[in-house]
């Protein structure tokens, strides 16, 4: 009988190196395939570049300044009957008839400046405060015999309409530190 000898070679490092490189490549491919980050694909066109469109801004409405010549000028005394249009540049107190013949009401402008006005209205036990800041801003106060209410924001400096049973007070800011006051009785 002949003996067969198996020839064994000493282990080579080449298969281990090949295996290690293959595993590294597979790991990299798997990681890339599972990534949330989109990868470029030659078959897909690139995403469009963002458009740089010029923004169009509309100019803010021109702030309304008080009328250069309010109907009653700066005469605080013109308001004593409850109907006037005056320009004020400093704190003032104005007394006028309260709604529904409930005595006298008082409007006290407490702060005034460029694009700014603050005031308080008192009538009997009712009290209301208003204030506005900014070009063309102002407040409307509706004074009634049993209460009052305010609304402030952008206002047109024109005379407000009379309201039955209410005295309407409108204060509008001016860019030059002059505020326009309207008092309108029914």
PDB file of N, CA and C in Angstrom, residues 140-184:
ATOM      1  N   UNK A 140     -59.168 105.229  20.923  1.00  0.00           N
ATOM      2  CA  UNK A 140     -60.547 105.706  20.996  1.00  0.00           C
ATOM      3  C   UNK A 140     -61.094 105.273  22.345  1.00  0.00           C
ATOM      4  N   UNK A 141     -61.733 106.192  23.043  1.00  0.00           N
ATOM      5  CA  UNK A 141     -62.400 105.863  24.297  1.00  0.00           C
ATOM      6  C   UNK A 141     -63.869 106.221  24.131  1.00  0.00           C
ATOM      7  N   UNK A 142     -64.731 105.277  24.452  1.00  0.00           N
ATOM      8  CA  UNK A 142     -66.172 105.493  24.426  1.00  0.00           C
ATOM      9  C   UNK A 142     -66.609 105.611  25.880  1.00  0.00           C
ATOM     10  N   UNK A 143     -67.011 106.793  26.267  1.00  0.00           N
ATOM     11  CA  UNK A 143     -67.409 107.067  27.636  1.00  0.00           C
ATOM     12  C   UNK A 143     -68.930 107.081  27.700  1.00  0.00           C
ATOM     13  N   UNK A 144     -69.502 106.177  28.518  1.00  0.00           N
ATOM     14  CA  UNK A 144     -70.950 106.084  28.693  1.00  0.00           C
ATOM     15  C   UNK A 144     -71.288 106.356  30.152  1.00  0.00           C
ATOM     16  N   UNK A 145     -72.552 106.563  30.453  1.00  0.00           N
ATOM     17  CA  UNK A 145     -72.914 106.866  31.832  1.00  0.00           C
ATOM     18  C   UNK A 145     -72.667 105.694  32.778  1.00  0.00           C
ATOM     19  N   UNK A 146     -72.592 104.463  32.266  1.00  0.00           N
ATOM     20  CA  UNK A 146     -72.373 103.299  33.122  1.00  0.00           C
ATOM     21  C   UNK A 146     -71.114 102.524  32.754  1.00  0.00           C
ATOM     22  N   UNK A 147     -70.127 103.194  32.219  1.00  0.00           N
ATOM     23  CA  UNK A 147     -68.872 102.512  31.903  1.00  0.00           C
ATOM     24  C   UNK A 147     -68.195 103.132  30.702  1.00  0.00           C
ATOM     25  N   UNK A 148     -67.070 102.563  30.356  1.00  0.00           N
ATOM     26  CA  UNK A 148     -66.304 103.072  29.217  1.00  0.00           C
ATOM     27  C   UNK A 148     -65.515 101.926  28.611  1.00  0.00           C
ATOM     28  N   UNK A 149     -64.988 102.165  27.429  1.00  0.00           N
ATOM     29  CA  UNK A 149     -64.172 101.165  26.749  1.00  0.00           C
ATOM     30  C   UNK A 149     -63.144 101.845  25.868  1.00  0.00           C
ATOM     31  N   UNK A 150     -62.023 101.177  25.679  1.00  0.00           N
ATOM     32  CA  UNK A 150     -60.923 101.695  24.860  1.00  0.00           C
ATOM     33  C   UNK A 150     -60.620 100.764  23.707  1.00  0.00           C
ATOM     34  N   UNK A 151     -60.102 101.345  22.672  1.00  0.00           N
ATOM     35  CA  UNK A 151     -59.586 100.594  21.533  1.00  0.00           C
ATOM     36  C   UNK A 151     -58.386 101.383  21.021  1.00  0.00           C
ATOM     37  N   UNK A 152     -57.218 100.739  20.990  1.00  0.00           N
ATOM     38  CA  UNK A 152     -55.992 101.428  20.557  1.00  0.00           C
ATOM     39  C   UNK A 152     -55.372 100.707  19.368  1.00  0.00           C
ATOM     40  N   UNK A 153     -54.690 101.467  18.526  1.00  0.00           N
ATOM     41  CA  UNK A 153     -54.021 100.909  17.352  1.00  0.00           C
ATOM     42  C   UNK A 153     -53.815 101.995  16.312  1.00  0.00           C
ATOM     43  N   UNK A 154     -53.686 101.598  15.059  1.00  0.00           N
ATOM     44  CA  UNK A 154     -53.508 102.553  13.972  1.00  0.00           C
ATOM     45  C   UNK A 154     -54.828 103.282  13.739  1.00  0.00           C
ATOM     46  N   UNK A 155     -54.770 104.592  13.748  1.00  0.00           N
ATOM     47  CA  UNK A 155     -55.984 105.393  13.595  1.00  0.00           C
ATOM     48  C   UNK A 155     -55.809 106.438  12.512  1.00  0.00           C
ATOM     49  N   UNK A 156     -56.910 106.760  11.889  1.00  0.00           N
ATOM     50  CA  UNK A 156     -56.980 107.882  10.969  1.00  0.00           C
ATOM     51  C   UNK A 156     -57.250 109.105  11.842  1.00  0.00           C
ATOM     52  N   UNK A 157     -56.516 110.182  11.660  1.00  0.00           N
ATOM     53  CA  UNK A 157     -56.705 111.326  12.544  1.00  0.00           C
ATOM     54  C   UNK A 157     -57.974 112.141  12.283  1.00  0.00           C
ATOM     55  N   UNK A 158     -58.847 111.670  11.406  1.00  0.00           N
ATOM     56  CA  UNK A 158     -60.079 112.419  11.139  1.00  0.00           C
ATOM     57  C   UNK A 158     -61.042 112.291  12.314  1.00  0.00           C
ATOM     58  N   UNK A 159     -61.969 113.213  12.384  1.00  0.00           N
ATOM     59  CA  UNK A 159     -62.944 113.277  13.472  1.00  0.00           C
ATOM     60  C   UNK A 159     -63.775 111.992  13.524  1.00  0.00           C
ATOM     61  N   UNK A 160     -63.893 111.380  14.732  1.00  0.00           N
ATOM     62  CA  UNK A 160     -64.744 110.186  14.851  1.00  0.00           C
ATOM     63  C   UNK A 160     -66.224 110.565  14.796  1.00  0.00           C
ATOM     64  N   UNK A 161     -67.045 109.600  14.494  1.00  0.00           N
ATOM     65  CA  UNK A 161     -68.497 109.822  14.410  1.00  0.00           C
ATOM     66  C   UNK A 161     -69.106 109.845  15.807  1.00  0.00           C
ATOM     67  N   UNK A 162     -70.135 110.666  16.002  1.00  0.00           N
ATOM     68  CA  UNK A 162     -70.832 110.666  17.296  1.00  0.00           C
ATOM     69  C   UNK A 162     -71.549 109.332  17.518  1.00  0.00           C
ATOM     70  N   UNK A 163     -71.692 108.937  18.782  1.00  0.00           N
ATOM     71  CA  UNK A 163     -72.385 107.700  19.161  1.00  0.00           C
ATOM     72  C   UNK A 163     -73.501 108.051  20.136  1.00  0.00           C
ATOM     73  N   UNK A 164     -74.682 107.488  19.947  1.00  0.00           N
ATOM     74  CA  UNK A 164     -75.779 107.777  20.874  1.00  0.00           C
ATOM     75  C   UNK A 164     -75.406 107.344  22.303  1.00  0.00           C
ATOM     76  N   UNK A 165     -75.628 108.214  23.257  1.00  0.00           N
ATOM     77  CA  UNK A 165     -75.390 107.887  24.665  1.00  0.00           C
ATOM     78  C   UNK A 165     -73.929 107.795  25.054  1.00  0.00           C
ATOM     79  N   UNK A 166     -73.023 108.243  24.210  1.00  0.00           N
ATOM     80  CA  UNK A 166     -71.593 108.125  24.526  1.00  0.00           C
ATOM     81  C   UNK A 166     -70.838 109.371  24.073  1.00  0.00           C
ATOM     82  N   UNK A 167     -69.817 109.713  24.837  1.00  0.00           N
ATOM     83  CA  UNK A 167     -68.861 110.728  24.410  1.00  0.00           C
ATOM     84  C   UNK A 167     -67.678 109.953  23.843  1.00  0.00           C
ATOM     85  N   UNK A 168     -67.271 110.312  22.637  1.00  0.00           N
ATOM     86  CA  UNK A 168     -66.158 109.623  21.980  1.00  0.00           C
ATOM     87  C   UNK A 168     -64.924 110.516  22.093  1.00  0.00           C
ATOM     88  N   UNK A 169     -63.843 109.939  22.596  1.00  0.00           N
ATOM     89  CA  UNK A 169     -62.577 110.661  22.722  1.00  0.00           C
ATOM     90  C   UNK A 169     -61.553 109.928  21.861  1.00  0.00           C
ATOM     91  N   UNK A 170     -60.916 110.663  20.972  1.00  0.00           N
ATOM     92  CA  UNK A 170     -59.882 110.080  20.125  1.00  0.00           C
ATOM     93  C   UNK A 170     -58.601 110.867  20.323  1.00  0.00           C
ATOM     94  N   UNK A 171     -57.518 110.160  20.601  1.00  0.00           N
ATOM     95  CA  UNK A 171     -56.197 110.765  20.760  1.00  0.00           C
ATOM     96  C   UNK A 171     -55.262 110.089  19.757  1.00  0.00           C
ATOM     97  N   UNK A 172     -54.666 110.877  18.868  1.00  0.00           N
ATOM     98  CA  UNK A 172     -53.797 110.338  17.821  1.00  0.00           C
ATOM     99  C   UNK A 172     -52.400 110.939  17.968  1.00  0.00           C
ATOM    100  N   UNK A 173     -51.373 110.078  17.904  1.00  0.00           N
ATOM    101  CA  UNK A 173     -49.991 110.547  18.056  1.00  0.00           C
ATOM    102  C   UNK A 173     -49.555 111.350  16.840  1.00  0.00           C
ATOM    103  N   UNK A 174     -48.538 112.159  17.039  1.00  0.00           N
ATOM    104  CA  UNK A 174     -47.942 112.925  15.947  1.00  0.00           C
ATOM    105  C   UNK A 174     -46.435 112.765  15.982  1.00  0.00           C
ATOM    106  N   UNK A 175     -45.815 112.756  14.834  1.00  0.00           N
ATOM    107  CA  UNK A 175     -44.368 112.542  14.755  1.00  0.00           C
ATOM    108  C   UNK A 175     -43.571 113.667  15.396  1.00  0.00           C
ATOM    109  N   UNK A 176     -44.155 114.854  15.474  1.00  0.00           N
ATOM    110  CA  UNK A 176     -43.425 116.010  16.008  1.00  0.00           C
ATOM    111  C   UNK A 176     -43.693 116.257  17.491  1.00  0.00           C
ATOM    112  N   UNK A 177     -44.365 115.330  18.174  1.00  0.00           N
ATOM    113  CA  UNK A 177     -44.656 115.517  19.592  1.00  0.00           C
ATOM    114  C   UNK A 177     -45.967 116.243  19.825  1.00  0.00           C
ATOM    115  N   UNK A 178     -46.730 116.462  18.778  1.00  0.00           N
ATOM    116  CA  UNK A 178     -48.043 117.087  18.880  1.00  0.00           C
ATOM    117  C   UNK A 178     -49.089 116.000  18.676  1.00  0.00           C
ATOM    118  N   UNK A 179     -50.017 115.892  19.617  1.00  0.00           N
ATOM    119  CA  UNK A 179     -51.097 114.905  19.484  1.00  0.00           C
ATOM    120  C   UNK A 179     -52.375 115.635  19.102  1.00  0.00           C
ATOM    121  N   UNK A 180     -53.220 114.940  18.381  1.00  0.00           N
ATOM    122  CA  UNK A 180     -54.505 115.493  17.970  1.00  0.00           C
ATOM    123  C   UNK A 180     -55.581 114.861  18.843  1.00  0.00           C
ATOM    124  N   UNK A 181     -56.362 115.693  19.524  1.00  0.00           N
ATOM    125  CA  UNK A 181     -57.451 115.210  20.374  1.00  0.00           C
ATOM    126  C   UNK A 181     -58.790 115.616  19.768  1.00  0.00           C
ATOM    127  N   UNK A 182     -59.700 114.660  19.766  1.00  0.00           N
ATOM    128  CA  UNK A 182     -61.092 114.923  19.379  1.00  0.00           C
ATOM    129  C   UNK A 182     -61.964 114.523  20.557  1.00  0.00           C
ATOM    130  N   UNK A 183     -62.918 115.364  20.884  1.00  0.00           N
ATOM    131  CA  UNK A 183     -63.971 114.988  21.833  1.00  0.00           C
ATOM    132  C   UNK A 183     -65.266 115.221  21.075  1.00  0.00           C
ATOM    133  N   UNK A 184     -66.067 114.140  20.969  1.00  0.00           N
ATOM    134  CA  UNK A 184     -67.311 114.206  20.203  1.00  0.00           C
ATOM    135  C   UNK A 184     -68.456 113.743  21.076  1.00  0.00           C
TER     136      UNK A 184
END
